[in-house]
Structures are given as structure tokens and as C-alpha cells.
Coordinates of C-alpha atoms in Angstrom, one line a residue:
Q30 CA 8.0 20.1 -17.1
V31 CA 5.2 16.5 -17.9
Q32 CA 4.5 15.2 -14.5
L33 CA 2.8 11.7 -14.0
V34 CA -0.7 10.5 -11.9
E35 CA -1.3 7.1 -11.1
S36 CA -4.3 5.9 -10.5
G37 CA -6.7 2.9 -10.5
G38 CA -4.9 0.7 -7.7
G39 CA -7.6 -0.8 -5.0
L40 CA -8.6 -4.4 -3.1
V41 CA -8.3 -7.4 -4.8
R42 CA -9.2 -11.6 -4.4
P43 CA -5.9 -14.1 -5.0
G44 CA -6.9 -14.8 -8.6
G45 CA -8.0 -11.2 -9.7
S46 CA -7.0 -8.4 -12.8
L47 CA -6.7 -5.2 -12.2
R48 CA -6.6 -2.1 -14.4
L49 CA -4.0 0.8 -13.7
T50 CA -3.7 3.6 -15.2
C51 CA -0.3 6.9 -15.2
K52 CA -2.6 9.5 -16.9
A53 CA 0.8 12.9 -17.9
S54 CA 0.2 16.3 -17.5
G55 CA 1.0 17.2 -21.2
N56 CA 1.6 15.7 -24.8
I57 CA 3.3 12.5 -24.1
D58 CA 4.4 11.7 -27.8
S59 CA 7.6 13.2 -27.3
I60 CA 8.7 10.9 -23.8
W61 CA 11.1 7.8 -24.8
A62 CA 9.9 6.1 -22.5
I63 CA 7.2 5.4 -19.5
G64 CA 7.4 2.7 -17.3
W65 CA 5.2 0.8 -14.4
Y66 CA 7.5 0.4 -10.6
R67 CA 6.3 -1.2 -7.9
Q68 CA 7.3 -1.4 -3.9
A69 CA 6.0 -3.6 -1.7
P70 CA 7.2 -2.8 2.6
G71 CA 10.5 -3.6 2.7
K72 CA 11.7 -4.1 -0.8
Q73 CA 12.9 -2.4 -3.2
R74 CA 11.0 -1.0 -5.9
E75 CA 11.2 -2.9 -9.2
L76 CA 10.8 -2.8 -13.1
V77 CA 7.1 -4.6 -13.3
A78 CA 7.1 -3.2 -17.6
S79 CA 8.5 0.0 -19.5
V80 CA 7.0 1.2 -23.2
A81 CA 9.2 3.3 -25.6
R82 CA 7.8 4.7 -28.1
P83 CA 5.6 4.1 -30.2
N84 CA 4.4 0.9 -29.1
N85 CA 7.7 -1.1 -27.7
P86 CA 6.9 -3.3 -25.2
Y87 CA 9.6 -4.9 -22.2
Y88 CA 8.8 -6.5 -19.3
P89 CA 11.8 -7.7 -16.9
N90 CA 12.0 -11.5 -17.0
A91 CA 10.2 -12.1 -13.0
M92 CA 7.3 -10.2 -15.1
K93 CA 6.1 -11.6 -18.0
G94 CA 2.9 -13.6 -18.3
R95 CA 0.4 -11.7 -16.4
F96 CA 1.1 -7.9 -16.8
T97 CA 0.8 -5.7 -20.1
I98 CA 1.6 -2.8 -20.8
A99 CA 0.1 -0.2 -23.8
R100 CA 0.4 3.0 -24.9
D101 CA -2.1 5.6 -25.7
N102 CA -0.4 9.1 -27.0
S103 CA -3.5 10.3 -27.7
E104 CA -4.8 10.6 -24.0
N105 CA -1.2 11.0 -22.6
S106 CA -1.8 7.3 -20.5
V107 CA 0.1 4.6 -20.4
Y108 CA -2.1 2.3 -19.0
L109 CA -1.5 -2.0 -16.8
Q110 CA -3.1 -4.4 -17.7
M111 CA -2.6 -6.7 -14.3
S112 CA -4.5 -10.2 -14.2
R113 CA -4.2 -13.4 -12.1
L114 CA -3.1 -11.4 -9.7
R115 CA -1.0 -12.5 -6.2
P116 CA -0.3 -11.8 -3.3
E117 CA 3.3 -10.7 -3.2
D118 CA 2.2 -8.7 -6.2
T119 CA 0.5 -6.2 -3.3
A120 CA 2.8 -2.6 -3.3
V121 CA 2.5 0.6 -4.3
Y122 CA 2.8 0.8 -8.3
Y123 CA 4.7 4.3 -10.0
C124 CA 5.2 5.2 -13.1
N125 CA 8.0 7.4 -14.2
K126 CA 9.6 8.4 -17.2
Q127 CA 12.1 8.1 -19.9
N128 CA 13.3 10.8 -21.9
Q129 CA 16.0 10.2 -23.2
P130 CA 16.6 5.9 -24.9
R131 CA 19.3 4.6 -22.2
G132 CA 19.0 8.3 -20.0
P133 CA 18.1 8.4 -16.5
W134 CA 15.0 7.9 -14.8
D135 CA 12.9 10.7 -13.6
A136 CA 14.6 11.1 -10.4
E137 CA 10.9 12.4 -8.5
W138 CA 8.7 10.1 -7.7
G139 CA 4.7 10.4 -7.9
Q140 CA 2.2 8.8 -5.1
G141 CA 2.1 5.9 -6.6
T142 CA -0.9 4.1 -6.0
Q143 CA -1.5 1.2 -3.8
V144 CA -2.2 -2.4 -5.2
T145 CA -3.3 -4.9 -2.1
V146 CA -4.3 -8.6 -3.1
S147 CA -5.3 -10.5 -0.2
S148 CA -8.4 -12.8 0.7

């Protein structure tokens, strides 16, 4: 079972950028989609972006414009480039995987990586 580990979070000023990395413990070629989610304090977890095989991104309408997801199967990694960050982007960011089209996302979540946007 491939495990995913998030990294790259930190403290950034409003308007700044960060790149998050979701590193898999094994080959991701056969994984249908990998997605980035986030959860802010007191709020539900929400999808930020996902990328399906071979490299087809999807962004919910609320996330379009400032986030870019990219999949690198050679590195077994998925990246989330975030720009023009706002305080409301502060959250723990998680990645998850969907093994089959229209299949479920994994029930278990990793520890995530904290992103804090503050001056």
C-alpha cells in the first residue's frame, strides 16, 4: 500500500508563495488521482486540487487561479504551487489518493503540512 507524506508548509506573508510536496512511498503510475485537500480550524476539509492520470488537473471553482497542481511520476510526487496567498489560506494541507476513477479516496489521512499566512 503506497503511503503519502506531505511537506513544504510554513509561515508566509500575504501575497507570498509556497510549494507543497506530496511524496509517495512507492510507484504512483497506477494511481488514478492524487489530490490536495486542506482543513482550516473549525472548518470542514475541502478539496484544493487534484490531478488524474496521466497529468490532468482539476480545480474546484473556488480554487482556480492561485493554485497549480502537478504530477511527476518519475519522482513519485505531486506538487501544489500556491501563489498570492491570503490569510484565509491558512490550514493544514493534506494529500490523498484515489486508486480508480470515481472510486473512493483513502479513508486514512496523513499528518498534513501546516500553512500559515500571516504578516
